[in-house]
PDB file of C-alpha atoms in Angstrom:
ATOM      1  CA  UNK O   1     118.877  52.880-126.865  1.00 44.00           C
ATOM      2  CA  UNK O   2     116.712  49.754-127.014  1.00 45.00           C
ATOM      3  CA  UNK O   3     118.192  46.885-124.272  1.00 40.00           C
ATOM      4  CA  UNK O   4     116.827  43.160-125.520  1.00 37.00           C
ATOM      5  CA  UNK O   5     114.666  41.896-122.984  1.00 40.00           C
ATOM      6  CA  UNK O   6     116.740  39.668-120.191  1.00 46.00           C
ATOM      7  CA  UNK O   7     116.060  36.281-120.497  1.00 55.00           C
ATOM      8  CA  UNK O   8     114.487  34.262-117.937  1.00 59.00           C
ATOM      9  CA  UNK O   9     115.885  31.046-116.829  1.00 70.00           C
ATOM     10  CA  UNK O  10     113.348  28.631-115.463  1.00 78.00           C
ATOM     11  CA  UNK O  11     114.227  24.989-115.116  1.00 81.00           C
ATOM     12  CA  UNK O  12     110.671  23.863-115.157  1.00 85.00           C
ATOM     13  CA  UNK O  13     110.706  25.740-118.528  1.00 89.00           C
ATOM     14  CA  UNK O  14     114.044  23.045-119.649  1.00 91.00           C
ATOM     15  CA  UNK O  15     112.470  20.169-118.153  1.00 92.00           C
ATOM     16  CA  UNK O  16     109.170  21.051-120.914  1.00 94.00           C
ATOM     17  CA  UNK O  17     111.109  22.172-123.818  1.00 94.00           C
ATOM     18  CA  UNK O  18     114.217  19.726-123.645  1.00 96.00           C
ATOM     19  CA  UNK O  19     113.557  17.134-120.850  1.00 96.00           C
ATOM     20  CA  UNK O  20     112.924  14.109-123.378  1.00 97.00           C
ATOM     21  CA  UNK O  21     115.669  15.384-125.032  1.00 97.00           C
ATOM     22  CA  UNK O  22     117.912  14.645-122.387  1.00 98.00           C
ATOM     23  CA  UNK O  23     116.777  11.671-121.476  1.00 98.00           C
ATOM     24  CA  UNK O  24     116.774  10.125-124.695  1.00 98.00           C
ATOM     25  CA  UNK O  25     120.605  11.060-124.919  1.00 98.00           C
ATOM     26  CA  UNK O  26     121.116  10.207-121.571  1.00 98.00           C
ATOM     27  CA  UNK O  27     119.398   6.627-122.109  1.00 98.00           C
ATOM     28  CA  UNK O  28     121.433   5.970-125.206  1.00 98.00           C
ATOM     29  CA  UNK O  29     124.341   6.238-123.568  1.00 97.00           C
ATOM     30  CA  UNK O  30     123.880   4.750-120.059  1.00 97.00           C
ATOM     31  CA  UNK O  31     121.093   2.298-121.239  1.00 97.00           C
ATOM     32  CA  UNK O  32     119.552   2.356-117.846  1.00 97.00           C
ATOM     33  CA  UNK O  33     115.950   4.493-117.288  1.00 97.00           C
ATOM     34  CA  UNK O  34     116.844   4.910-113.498  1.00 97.00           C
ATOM     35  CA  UNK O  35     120.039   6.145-114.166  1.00 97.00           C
ATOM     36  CA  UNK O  36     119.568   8.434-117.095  1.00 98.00           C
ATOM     37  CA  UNK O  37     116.554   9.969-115.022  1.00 97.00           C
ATOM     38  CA  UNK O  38     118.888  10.922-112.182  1.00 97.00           C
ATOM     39  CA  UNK O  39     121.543  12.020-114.931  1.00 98.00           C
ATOM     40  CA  UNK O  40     118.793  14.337-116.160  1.00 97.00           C
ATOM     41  CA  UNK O  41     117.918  15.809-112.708  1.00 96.00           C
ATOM     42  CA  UNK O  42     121.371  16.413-112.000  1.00 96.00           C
ATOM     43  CA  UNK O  43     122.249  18.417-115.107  1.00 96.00           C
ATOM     44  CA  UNK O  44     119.023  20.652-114.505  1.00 95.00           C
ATOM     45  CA  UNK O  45     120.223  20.729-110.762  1.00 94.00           C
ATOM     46  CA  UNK O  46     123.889  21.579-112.318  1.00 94.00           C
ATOM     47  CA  UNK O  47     122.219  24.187-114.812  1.00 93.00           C
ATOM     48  CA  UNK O  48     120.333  26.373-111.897  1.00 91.00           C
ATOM     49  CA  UNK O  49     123.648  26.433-109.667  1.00 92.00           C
ATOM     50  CA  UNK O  50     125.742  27.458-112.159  1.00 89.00           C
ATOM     51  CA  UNK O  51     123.110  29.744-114.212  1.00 88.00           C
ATOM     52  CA  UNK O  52     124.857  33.093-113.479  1.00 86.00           C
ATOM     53  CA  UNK O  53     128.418  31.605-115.499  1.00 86.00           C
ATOM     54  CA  UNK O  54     125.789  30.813-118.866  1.00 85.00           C
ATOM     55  CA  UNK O  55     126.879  33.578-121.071  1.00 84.00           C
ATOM     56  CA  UNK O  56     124.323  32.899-123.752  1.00 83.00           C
ATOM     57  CA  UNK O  57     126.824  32.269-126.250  1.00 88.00           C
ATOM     58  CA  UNK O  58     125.110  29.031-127.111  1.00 89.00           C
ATOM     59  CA  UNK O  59     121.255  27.836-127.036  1.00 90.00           C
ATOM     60  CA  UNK O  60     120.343  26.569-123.747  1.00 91.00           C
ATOM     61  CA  UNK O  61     119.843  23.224-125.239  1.00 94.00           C
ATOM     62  CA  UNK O  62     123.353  23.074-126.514  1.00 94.00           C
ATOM     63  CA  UNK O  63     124.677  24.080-122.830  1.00 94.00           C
ATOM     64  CA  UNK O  64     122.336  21.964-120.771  1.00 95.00           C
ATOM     65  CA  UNK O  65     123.622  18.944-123.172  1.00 97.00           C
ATOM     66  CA  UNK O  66     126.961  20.002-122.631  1.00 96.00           C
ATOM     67  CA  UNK O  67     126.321  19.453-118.761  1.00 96.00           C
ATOM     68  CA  UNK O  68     124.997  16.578-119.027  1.00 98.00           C
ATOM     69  CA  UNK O  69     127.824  15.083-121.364  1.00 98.00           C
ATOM     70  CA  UNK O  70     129.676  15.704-118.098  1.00 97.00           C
ATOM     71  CA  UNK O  71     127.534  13.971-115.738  1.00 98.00           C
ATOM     72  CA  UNK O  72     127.412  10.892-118.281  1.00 98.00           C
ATOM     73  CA  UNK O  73     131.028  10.869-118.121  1.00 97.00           C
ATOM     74  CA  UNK O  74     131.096  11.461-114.601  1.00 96.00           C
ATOM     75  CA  UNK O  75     129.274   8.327-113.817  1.00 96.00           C
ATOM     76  CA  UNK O  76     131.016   6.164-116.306  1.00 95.00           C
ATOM     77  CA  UNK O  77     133.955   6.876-114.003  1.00 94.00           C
ATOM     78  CA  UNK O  78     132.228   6.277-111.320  1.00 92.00           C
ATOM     79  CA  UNK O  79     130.706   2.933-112.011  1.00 89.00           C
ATOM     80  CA  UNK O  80     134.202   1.673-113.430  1.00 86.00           C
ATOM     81  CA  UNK O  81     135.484   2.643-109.513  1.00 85.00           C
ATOM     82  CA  UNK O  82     132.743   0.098-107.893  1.00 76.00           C
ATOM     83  CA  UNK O  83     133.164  -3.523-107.369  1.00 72.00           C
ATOM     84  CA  UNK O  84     130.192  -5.470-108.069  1.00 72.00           C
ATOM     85  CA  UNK O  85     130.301  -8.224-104.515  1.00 73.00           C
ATOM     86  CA  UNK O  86     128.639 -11.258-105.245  1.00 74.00           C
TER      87      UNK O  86
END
């Protein structure tokens, strides 16, 4: 019996093949380069800690969006929890 080869996880590998992928989503939601950058280091951050629960049952891209649909929400909640002082 064949085995398909295992498949290697390497986030420097995500950053090339979907990094300005995520950022562009990220930007057009949060409209703020800073904070989409950090929302995209996070979900890569988010991807390698949790890699061994990634079943394959989707692309990578499709899972490291879904992450960082998360983290977009997650900070929408948490910006709506500070008060701007002035």
């Amino acid at each position: 019996m064949i085995s398909a080869p295992k498949q290697i996880f390497d986030p420097a590998v995500w950053l090339d093949k979907y990094g300005d992928f995520l950022y562009a989503y990220a930007f057009s939601r949060v409209r703020d380069e800073a904070a989409a950058e950090d929302l995209v280091q996070e979900t890569l951050l988010a991807a390698m800690q949790t890699i061994n629960k990634f079943e394959a049952k989707s692309a990578e891209k499709t899972w490291l969006c879904g992450i960082l649909k998360h983290r977009i929400i997650d900070y929408f909640r948490k910006s709506s929890r500070e008060v701007e002082l002035t």
